[in-house]
mmCIF file of C-alpha atoms in Angstrom:
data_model
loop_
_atom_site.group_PDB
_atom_site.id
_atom_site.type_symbol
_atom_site.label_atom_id
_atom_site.label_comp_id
_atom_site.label_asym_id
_atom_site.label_seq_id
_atom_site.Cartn_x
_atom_site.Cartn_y
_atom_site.Cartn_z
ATOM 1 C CA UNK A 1 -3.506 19.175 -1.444
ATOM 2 C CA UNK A 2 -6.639 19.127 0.483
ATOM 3 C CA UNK A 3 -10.240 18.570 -1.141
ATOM 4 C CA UNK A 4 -12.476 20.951 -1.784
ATOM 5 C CA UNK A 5 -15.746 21.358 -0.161
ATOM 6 C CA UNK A 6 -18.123 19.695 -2.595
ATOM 7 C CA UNK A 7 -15.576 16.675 -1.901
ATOM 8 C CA UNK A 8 -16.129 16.976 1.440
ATOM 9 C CA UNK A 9 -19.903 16.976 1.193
ATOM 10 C CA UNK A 10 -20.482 13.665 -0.069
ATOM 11 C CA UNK A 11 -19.165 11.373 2.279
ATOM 12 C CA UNK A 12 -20.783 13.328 4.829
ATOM 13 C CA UNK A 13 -24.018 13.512 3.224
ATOM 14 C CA UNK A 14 -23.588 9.711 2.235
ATOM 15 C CA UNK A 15 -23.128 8.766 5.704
ATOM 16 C CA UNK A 16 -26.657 10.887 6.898
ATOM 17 C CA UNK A 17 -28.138 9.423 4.110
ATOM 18 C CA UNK A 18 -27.718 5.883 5.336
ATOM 19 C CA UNK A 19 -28.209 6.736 8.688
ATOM 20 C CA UNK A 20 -31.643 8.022 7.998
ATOM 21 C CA UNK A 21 -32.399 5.191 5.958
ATOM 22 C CA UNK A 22 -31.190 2.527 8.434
ATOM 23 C CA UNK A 23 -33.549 4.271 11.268
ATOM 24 C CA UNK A 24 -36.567 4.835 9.463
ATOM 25 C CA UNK A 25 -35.940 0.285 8.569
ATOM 26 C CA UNK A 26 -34.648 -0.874 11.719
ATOM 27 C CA UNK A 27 -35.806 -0.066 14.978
ATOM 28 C CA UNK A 28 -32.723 -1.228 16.609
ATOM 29 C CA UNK A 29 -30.398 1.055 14.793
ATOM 30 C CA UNK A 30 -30.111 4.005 17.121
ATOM 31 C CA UNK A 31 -30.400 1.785 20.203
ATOM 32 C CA UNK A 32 -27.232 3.401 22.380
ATOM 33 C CA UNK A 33 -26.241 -0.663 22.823
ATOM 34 C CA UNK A 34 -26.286 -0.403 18.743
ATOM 35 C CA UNK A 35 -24.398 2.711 18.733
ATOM 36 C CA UNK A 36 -21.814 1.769 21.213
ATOM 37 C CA UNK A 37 -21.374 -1.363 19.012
ATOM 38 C CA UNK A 38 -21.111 0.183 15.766
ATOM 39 C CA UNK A 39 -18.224 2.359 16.976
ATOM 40 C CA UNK A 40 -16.022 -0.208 18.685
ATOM 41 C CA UNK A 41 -16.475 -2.101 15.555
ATOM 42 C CA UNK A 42 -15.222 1.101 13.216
ATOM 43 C CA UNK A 43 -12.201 1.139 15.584
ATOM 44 C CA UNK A 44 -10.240 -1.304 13.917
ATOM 45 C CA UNK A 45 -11.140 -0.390 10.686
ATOM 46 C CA UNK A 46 -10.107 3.006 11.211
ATOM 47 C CA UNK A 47 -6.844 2.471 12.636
ATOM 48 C CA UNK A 48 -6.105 0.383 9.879
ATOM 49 C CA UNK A 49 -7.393 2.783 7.450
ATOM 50 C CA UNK A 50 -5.692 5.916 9.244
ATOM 51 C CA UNK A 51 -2.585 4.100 8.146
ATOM 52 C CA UNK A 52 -3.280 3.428 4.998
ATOM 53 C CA UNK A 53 -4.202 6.991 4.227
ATOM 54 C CA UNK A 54 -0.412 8.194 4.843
ATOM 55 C CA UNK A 55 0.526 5.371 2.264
ATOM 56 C CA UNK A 56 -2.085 6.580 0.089
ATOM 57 C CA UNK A 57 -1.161 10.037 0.353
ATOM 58 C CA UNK A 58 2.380 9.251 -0.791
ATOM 59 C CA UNK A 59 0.554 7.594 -3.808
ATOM 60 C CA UNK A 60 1.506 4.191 -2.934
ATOM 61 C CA UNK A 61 -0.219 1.051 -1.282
ATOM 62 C CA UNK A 62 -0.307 -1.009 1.491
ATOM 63 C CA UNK A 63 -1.693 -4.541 1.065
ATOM 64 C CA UNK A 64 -0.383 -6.333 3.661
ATOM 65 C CA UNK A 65 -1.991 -4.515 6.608
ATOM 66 C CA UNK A 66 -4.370 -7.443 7.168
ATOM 67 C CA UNK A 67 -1.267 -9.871 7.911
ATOM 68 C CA UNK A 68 0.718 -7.592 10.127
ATOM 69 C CA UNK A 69 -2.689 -6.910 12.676
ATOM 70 C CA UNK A 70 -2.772 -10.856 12.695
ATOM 71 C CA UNK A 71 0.805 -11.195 13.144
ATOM 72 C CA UNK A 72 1.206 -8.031 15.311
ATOM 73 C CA UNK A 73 -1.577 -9.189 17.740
ATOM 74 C CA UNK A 74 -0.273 -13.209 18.118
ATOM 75 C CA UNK A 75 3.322 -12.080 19.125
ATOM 76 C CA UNK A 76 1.746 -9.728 21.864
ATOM 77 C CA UNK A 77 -0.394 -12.445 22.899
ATOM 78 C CA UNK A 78 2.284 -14.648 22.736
ATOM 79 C CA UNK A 79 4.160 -12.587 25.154
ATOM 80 C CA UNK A 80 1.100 -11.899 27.511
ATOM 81 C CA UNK A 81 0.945 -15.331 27.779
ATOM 82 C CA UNK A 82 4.752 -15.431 28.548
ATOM 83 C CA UNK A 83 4.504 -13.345 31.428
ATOM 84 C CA UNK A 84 5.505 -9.788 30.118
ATOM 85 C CA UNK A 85 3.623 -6.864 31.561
ATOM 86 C CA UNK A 86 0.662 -6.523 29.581
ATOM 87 C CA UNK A 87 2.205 -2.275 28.889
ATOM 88 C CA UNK A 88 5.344 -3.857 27.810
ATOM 89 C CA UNK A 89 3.747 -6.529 25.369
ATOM 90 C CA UNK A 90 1.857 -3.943 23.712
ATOM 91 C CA UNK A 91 4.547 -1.648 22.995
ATOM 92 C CA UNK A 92 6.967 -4.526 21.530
ATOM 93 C CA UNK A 93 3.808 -5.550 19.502
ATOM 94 C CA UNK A 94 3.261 -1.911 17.901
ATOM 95 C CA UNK A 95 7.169 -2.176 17.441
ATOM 96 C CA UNK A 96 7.333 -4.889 15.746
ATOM 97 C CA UNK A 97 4.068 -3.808 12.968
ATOM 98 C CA UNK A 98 6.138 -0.621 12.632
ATOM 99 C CA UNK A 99 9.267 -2.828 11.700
ATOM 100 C CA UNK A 100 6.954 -4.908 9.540
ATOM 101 C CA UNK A 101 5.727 -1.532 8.215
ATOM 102 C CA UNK A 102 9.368 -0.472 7.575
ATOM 103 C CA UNK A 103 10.633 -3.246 5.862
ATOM 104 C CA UNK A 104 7.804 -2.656 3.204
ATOM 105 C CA UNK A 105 9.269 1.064 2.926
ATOM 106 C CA UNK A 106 12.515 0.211 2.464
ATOM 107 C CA UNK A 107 11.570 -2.345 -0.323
ATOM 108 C CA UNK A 108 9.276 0.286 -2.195
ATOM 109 C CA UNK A 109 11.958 3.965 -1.078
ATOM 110 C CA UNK A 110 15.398 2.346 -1.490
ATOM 111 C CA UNK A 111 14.976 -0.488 -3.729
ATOM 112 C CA UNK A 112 12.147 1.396 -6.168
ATOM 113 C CA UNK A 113 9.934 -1.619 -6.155
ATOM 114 C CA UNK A 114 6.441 -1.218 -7.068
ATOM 115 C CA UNK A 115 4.267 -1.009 -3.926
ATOM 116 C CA UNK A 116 1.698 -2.968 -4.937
ATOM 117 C CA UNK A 117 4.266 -5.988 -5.493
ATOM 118 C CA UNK A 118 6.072 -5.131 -2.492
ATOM 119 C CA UNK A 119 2.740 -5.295 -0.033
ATOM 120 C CA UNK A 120 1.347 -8.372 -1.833
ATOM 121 C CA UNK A 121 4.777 -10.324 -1.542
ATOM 122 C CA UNK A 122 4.494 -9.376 2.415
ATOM 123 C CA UNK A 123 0.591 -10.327 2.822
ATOM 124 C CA UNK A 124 2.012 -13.720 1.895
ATOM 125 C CA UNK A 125 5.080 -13.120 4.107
ATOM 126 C CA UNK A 126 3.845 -12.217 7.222
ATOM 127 C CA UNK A 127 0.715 -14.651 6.789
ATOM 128 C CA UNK A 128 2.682 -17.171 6.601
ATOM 129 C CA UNK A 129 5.155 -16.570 9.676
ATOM 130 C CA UNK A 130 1.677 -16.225 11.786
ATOM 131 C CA UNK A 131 1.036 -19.437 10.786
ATOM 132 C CA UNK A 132 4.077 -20.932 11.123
ATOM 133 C CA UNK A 133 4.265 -19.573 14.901
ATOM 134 C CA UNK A 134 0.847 -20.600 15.978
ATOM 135 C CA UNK A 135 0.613 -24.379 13.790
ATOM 136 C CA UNK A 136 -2.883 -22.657 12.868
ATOM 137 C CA UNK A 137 -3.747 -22.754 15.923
ATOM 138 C CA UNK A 138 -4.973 -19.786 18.123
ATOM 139 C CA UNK A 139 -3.800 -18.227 21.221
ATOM 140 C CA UNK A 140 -5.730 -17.487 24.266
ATOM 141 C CA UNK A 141 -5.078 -14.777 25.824
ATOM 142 C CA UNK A 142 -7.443 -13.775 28.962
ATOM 143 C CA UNK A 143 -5.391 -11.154 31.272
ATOM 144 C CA UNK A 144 -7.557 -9.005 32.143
ATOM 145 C CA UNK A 145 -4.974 -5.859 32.399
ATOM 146 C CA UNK A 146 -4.368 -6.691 28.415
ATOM 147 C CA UNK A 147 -8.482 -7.552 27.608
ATOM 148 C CA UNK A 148 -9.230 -4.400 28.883
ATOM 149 C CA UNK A 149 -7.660 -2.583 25.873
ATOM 150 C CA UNK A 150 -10.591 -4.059 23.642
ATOM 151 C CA UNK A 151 -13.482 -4.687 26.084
ATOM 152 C CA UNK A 152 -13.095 -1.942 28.731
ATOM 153 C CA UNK A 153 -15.170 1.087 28.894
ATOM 154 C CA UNK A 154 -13.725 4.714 30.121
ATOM 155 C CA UNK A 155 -16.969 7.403 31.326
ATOM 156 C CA UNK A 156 -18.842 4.470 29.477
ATOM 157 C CA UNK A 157 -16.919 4.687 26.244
ATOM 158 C CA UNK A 158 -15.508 1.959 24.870
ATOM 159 C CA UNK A 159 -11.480 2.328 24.978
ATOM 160 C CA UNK A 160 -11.007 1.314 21.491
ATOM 161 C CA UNK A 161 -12.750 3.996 20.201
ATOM 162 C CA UNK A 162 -11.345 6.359 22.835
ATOM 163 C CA UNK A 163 -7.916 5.179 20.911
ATOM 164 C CA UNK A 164 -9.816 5.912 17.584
ATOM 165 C CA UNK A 165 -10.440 9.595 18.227
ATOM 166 C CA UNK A 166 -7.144 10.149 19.911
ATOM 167 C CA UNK A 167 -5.010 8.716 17.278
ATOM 168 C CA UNK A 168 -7.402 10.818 14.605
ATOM 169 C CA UNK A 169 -6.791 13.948 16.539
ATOM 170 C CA UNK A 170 -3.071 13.329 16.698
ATOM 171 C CA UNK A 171 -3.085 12.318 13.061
ATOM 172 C CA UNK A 172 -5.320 15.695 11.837
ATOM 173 C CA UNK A 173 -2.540 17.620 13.720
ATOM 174 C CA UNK A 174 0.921 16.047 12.247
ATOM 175 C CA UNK A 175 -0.796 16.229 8.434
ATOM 176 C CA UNK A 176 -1.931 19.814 9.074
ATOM 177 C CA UNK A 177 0.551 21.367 10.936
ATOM 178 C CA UNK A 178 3.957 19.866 10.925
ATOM 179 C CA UNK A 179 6.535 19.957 7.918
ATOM 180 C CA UNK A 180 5.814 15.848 7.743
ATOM 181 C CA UNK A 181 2.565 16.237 7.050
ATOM 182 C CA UNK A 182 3.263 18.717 3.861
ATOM 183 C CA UNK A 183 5.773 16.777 2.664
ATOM 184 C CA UNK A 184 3.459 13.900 2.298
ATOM 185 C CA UNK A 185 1.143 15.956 0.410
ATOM 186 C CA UNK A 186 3.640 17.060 -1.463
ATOM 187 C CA UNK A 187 5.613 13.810 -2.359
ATOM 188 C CA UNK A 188 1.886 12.055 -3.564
ATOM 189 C CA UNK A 189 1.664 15.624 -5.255
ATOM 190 C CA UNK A 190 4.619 15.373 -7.460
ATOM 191 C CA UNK A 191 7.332 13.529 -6.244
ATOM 192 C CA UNK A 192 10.268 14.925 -8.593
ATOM 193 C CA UNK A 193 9.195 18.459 -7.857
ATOM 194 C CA UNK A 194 9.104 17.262 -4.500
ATOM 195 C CA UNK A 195 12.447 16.188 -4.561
ATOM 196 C CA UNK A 196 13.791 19.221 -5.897
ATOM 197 C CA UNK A 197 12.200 21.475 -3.351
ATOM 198 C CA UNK A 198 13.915 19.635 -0.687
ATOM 199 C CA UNK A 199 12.008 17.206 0.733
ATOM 200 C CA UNK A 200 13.625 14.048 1.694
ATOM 201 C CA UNK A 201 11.190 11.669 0.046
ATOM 202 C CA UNK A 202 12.923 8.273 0.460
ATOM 203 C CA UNK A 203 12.739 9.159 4.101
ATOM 204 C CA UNK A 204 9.012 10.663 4.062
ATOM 205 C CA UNK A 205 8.278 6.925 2.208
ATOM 206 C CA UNK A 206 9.795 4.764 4.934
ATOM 207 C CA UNK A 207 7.874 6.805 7.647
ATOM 208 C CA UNK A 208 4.525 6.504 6.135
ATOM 209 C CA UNK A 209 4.957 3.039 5.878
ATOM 210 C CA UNK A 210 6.549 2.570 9.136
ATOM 211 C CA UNK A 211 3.399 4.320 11.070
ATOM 212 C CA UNK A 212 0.680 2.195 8.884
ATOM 213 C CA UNK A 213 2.552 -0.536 10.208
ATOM 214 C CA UNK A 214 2.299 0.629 13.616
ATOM 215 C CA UNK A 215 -1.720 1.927 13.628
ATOM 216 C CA UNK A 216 -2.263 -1.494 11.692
ATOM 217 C CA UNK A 217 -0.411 -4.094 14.932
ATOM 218 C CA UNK A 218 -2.299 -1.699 17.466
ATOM 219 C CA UNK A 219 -5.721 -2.670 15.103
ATOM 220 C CA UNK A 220 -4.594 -6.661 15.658
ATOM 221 C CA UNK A 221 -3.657 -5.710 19.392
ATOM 222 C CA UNK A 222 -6.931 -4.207 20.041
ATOM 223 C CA UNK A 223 -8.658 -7.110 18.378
ATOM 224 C CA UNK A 224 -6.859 -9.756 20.309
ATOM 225 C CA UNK A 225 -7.672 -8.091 23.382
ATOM 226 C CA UNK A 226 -11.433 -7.758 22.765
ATOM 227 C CA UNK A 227 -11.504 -11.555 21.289
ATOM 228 C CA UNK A 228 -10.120 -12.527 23.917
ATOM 229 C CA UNK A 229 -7.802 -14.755 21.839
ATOM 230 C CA UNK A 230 -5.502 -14.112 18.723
ATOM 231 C CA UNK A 231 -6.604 -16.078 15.666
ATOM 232 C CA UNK A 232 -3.887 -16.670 13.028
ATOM 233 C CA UNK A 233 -6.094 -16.292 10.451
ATOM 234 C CA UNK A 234 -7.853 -12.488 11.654
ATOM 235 C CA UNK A 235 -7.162 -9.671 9.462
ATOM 236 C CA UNK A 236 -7.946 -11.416 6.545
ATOM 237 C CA UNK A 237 -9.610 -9.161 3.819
ATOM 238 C CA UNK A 238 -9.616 -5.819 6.291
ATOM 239 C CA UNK A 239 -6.987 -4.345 3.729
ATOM 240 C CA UNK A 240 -9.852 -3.982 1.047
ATOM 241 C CA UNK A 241 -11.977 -2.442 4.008
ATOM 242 C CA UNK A 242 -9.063 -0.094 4.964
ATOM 243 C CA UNK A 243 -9.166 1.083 1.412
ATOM 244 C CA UNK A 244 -12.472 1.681 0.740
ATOM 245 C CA UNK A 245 -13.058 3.602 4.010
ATOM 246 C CA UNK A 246 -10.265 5.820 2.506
ATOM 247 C CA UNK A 247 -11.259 6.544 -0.804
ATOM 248 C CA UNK A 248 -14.889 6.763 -0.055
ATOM 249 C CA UNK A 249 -13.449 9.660 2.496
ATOM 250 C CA UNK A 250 -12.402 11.486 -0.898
ATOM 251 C CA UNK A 251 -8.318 10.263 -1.044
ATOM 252 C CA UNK A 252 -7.367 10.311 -4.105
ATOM 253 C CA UNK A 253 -6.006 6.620 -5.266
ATOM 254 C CA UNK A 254 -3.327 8.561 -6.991
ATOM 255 C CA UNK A 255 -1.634 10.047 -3.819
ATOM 256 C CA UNK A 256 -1.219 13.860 -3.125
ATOM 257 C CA UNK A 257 -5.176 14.664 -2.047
ATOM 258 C CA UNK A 258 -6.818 13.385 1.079
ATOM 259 C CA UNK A 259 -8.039 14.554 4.611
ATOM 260 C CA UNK A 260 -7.912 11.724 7.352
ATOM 261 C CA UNK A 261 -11.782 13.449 8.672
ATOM 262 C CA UNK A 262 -12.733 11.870 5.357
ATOM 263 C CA UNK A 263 -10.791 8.571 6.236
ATOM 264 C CA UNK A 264 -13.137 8.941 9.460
ATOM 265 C CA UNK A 265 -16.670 9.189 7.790
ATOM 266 C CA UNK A 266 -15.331 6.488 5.319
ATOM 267 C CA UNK A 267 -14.935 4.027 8.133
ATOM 268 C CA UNK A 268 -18.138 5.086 9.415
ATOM 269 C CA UNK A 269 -19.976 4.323 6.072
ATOM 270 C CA UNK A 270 -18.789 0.886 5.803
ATOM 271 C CA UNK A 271 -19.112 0.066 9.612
ATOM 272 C CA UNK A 272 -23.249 1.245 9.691
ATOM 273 C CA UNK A 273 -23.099 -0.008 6.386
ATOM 274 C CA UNK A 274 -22.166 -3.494 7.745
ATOM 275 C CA UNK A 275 -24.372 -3.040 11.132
ATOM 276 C CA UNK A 276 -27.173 -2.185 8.956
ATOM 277 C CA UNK A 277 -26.971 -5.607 6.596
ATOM 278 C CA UNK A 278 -26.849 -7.462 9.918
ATOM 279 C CA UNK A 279 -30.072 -5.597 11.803
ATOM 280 C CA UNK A 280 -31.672 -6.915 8.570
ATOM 281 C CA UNK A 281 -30.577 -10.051 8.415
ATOM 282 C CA UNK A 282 -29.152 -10.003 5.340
ATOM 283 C CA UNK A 283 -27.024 -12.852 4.792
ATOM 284 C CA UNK A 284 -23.399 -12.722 4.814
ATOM 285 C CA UNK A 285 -22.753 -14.058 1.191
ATOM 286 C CA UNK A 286 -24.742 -10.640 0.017
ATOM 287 C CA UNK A 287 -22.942 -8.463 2.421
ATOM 288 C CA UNK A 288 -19.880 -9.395 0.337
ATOM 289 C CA UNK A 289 -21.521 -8.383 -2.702
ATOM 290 C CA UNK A 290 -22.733 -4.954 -1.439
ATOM 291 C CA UNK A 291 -19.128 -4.135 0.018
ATOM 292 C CA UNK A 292 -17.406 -5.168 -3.193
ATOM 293 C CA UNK A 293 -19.964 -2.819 -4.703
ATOM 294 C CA UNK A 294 -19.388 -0.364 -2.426
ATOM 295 C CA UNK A 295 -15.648 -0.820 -3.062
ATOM 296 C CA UNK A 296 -15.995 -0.485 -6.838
ATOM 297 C CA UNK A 297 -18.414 3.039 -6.722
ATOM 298 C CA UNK A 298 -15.419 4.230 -4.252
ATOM 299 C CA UNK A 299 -13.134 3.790 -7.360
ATOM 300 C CA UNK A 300 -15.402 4.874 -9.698
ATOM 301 C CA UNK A 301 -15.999 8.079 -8.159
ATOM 302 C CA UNK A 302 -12.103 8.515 -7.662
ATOM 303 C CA UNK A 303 -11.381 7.886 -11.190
ATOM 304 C CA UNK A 304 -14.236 10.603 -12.259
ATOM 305 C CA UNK A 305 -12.694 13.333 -10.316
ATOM 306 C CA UNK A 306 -9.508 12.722 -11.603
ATOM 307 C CA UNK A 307 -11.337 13.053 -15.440
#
């Protein structure tokens, strides 16, 4: 089920709001430089949240997004650094999130395990084997055919947010117009009627966790690539980030109502949200506060619909 218009509204007018706000405070704000930066910024966020809104959709969870990206983007670094063909690291990298991704769908599909338990089990999990493989320590990794995935720019774009938009378009298209995409709706709709009408759902599970996998190691591959370097401990937190951008896009917590444009303008929120607190020199301690906040009005609001 889609949301309604009113829905729809509010995130958008929430984002203008701040925007306005931010310009009228900061002179910086609508620099281009500022622009440019507060975009390739929302990248990874996005991906990560794109993700996250098939999981959500399917009324489950996915908290372990942070520690595949981290994971994700050290073993492609790893193999950079190895000698592979930059193309060819990548795509063993977004394979292995996706089997990362799996494994949490098979735990939560076949063997009916609470997602939330599932996903925090495999934070720890694949945390841990990041730090195991790098001692702690992190990985440089400065070819410039596998940098240019986070700091090139295409007709002065920067390519992560060119792979933003295309993996939003691509995404808008499977959930609108492909049986998938309905029977994700439909399984966070009502999964025994669901299951009744047809729809494979143990299968529909293990894909939507499978492809937040996936859009969550290209986030940590994109990252690496634009740090230069994979650090062990990235990622760390972005789950909370991923969710918020969701729900404050107007998916419903309990699965079955969403649209990834939403997921989009959520993103957006937090990322001028974040830009904003640094123009202003707010310190970092506070911006905590004020996305926690942020996190907590996301769930409020959720909760009140729902009422």
């Amino acid at each position: 089920m889609h949301v309604s218009g009113l829905q729809k509204l509010g995130p958008m007018a929430g984002l203008l709001l701040m925007v306005i706000l931010l310009a009228i405070i900061s002179q910086d704000f609508l620099s281009i430089t500022n622009i440019f930066n507060i975009f390739r910024q929302i990248s990874i966020n996005a991906l990560l949240a794109f993700g996250m809104t098939l999981v959500i959709l399917t009324g489950g969870i996915d908290l372990s997004v942070g520690s595949i990206l981290a994971l994700a983007g050290v073993l492609t670094a790893s193999m950079v650094g190895m000698g592979l063909p930059p193309w060819l690291a990548i795509l063993l990298g977004i394979c292995t999130g996706a089997l990362m991704g799996s494994i949490n769908g098979l735990f939560i599909a076949i063997g009916r395990v609470a997602p939330f338990i599932v996903t925090l089990a495999t934070l720890s999990l694949y945390r841990g084997l990041t730090l195991v493989y790098t001692d702690g320590r992190p990985l440089l990794s400065d070819n410039p055919d596998f940098v240019i995935l986070g700091q090139g720019y295409l007709f002065e774009v920067p390519v992560p947010v060119i792979w933003m938009l295309v993996l939003f378009f691509l995404l808008s298209f499977l959930l609108k117009n492909t049986p998938f995409g309905r029977h994700i709706y439909a399984l966070g709709g009502n999964e025994e009627a669901a299951l009744l009408s047809g729809v494979r759902t143990t299968r529909v599970k293990i894909m939507a966790y499978t492809l937040c996998g996936a859009f969550a190691s290209l986030a940590g591959i994109i990252l690496t690539a634009r740090l230069s370097s994979a650090q062990p401990t990235m990622g760390s937190g972005y789950e909370l980030s991923a969710i918020a951008a969701v729900v404050l896009g107007g998916t419903s917590l309990a699965g079955g109502k969403g649209w990834i444009t939403g997921t989009l303008i959520g993103a957006m929120i937090i990322g001028v949200l974040d830009n904003g607190l640094n123009l202003l020199n707010v310190s970092t301690f506070y911006q905590q506060v004020v996305k926690g906040a942020v996190i907590l009005l996301a769930v409020l609001v959720d909760r009140s619909e729902k009422s």
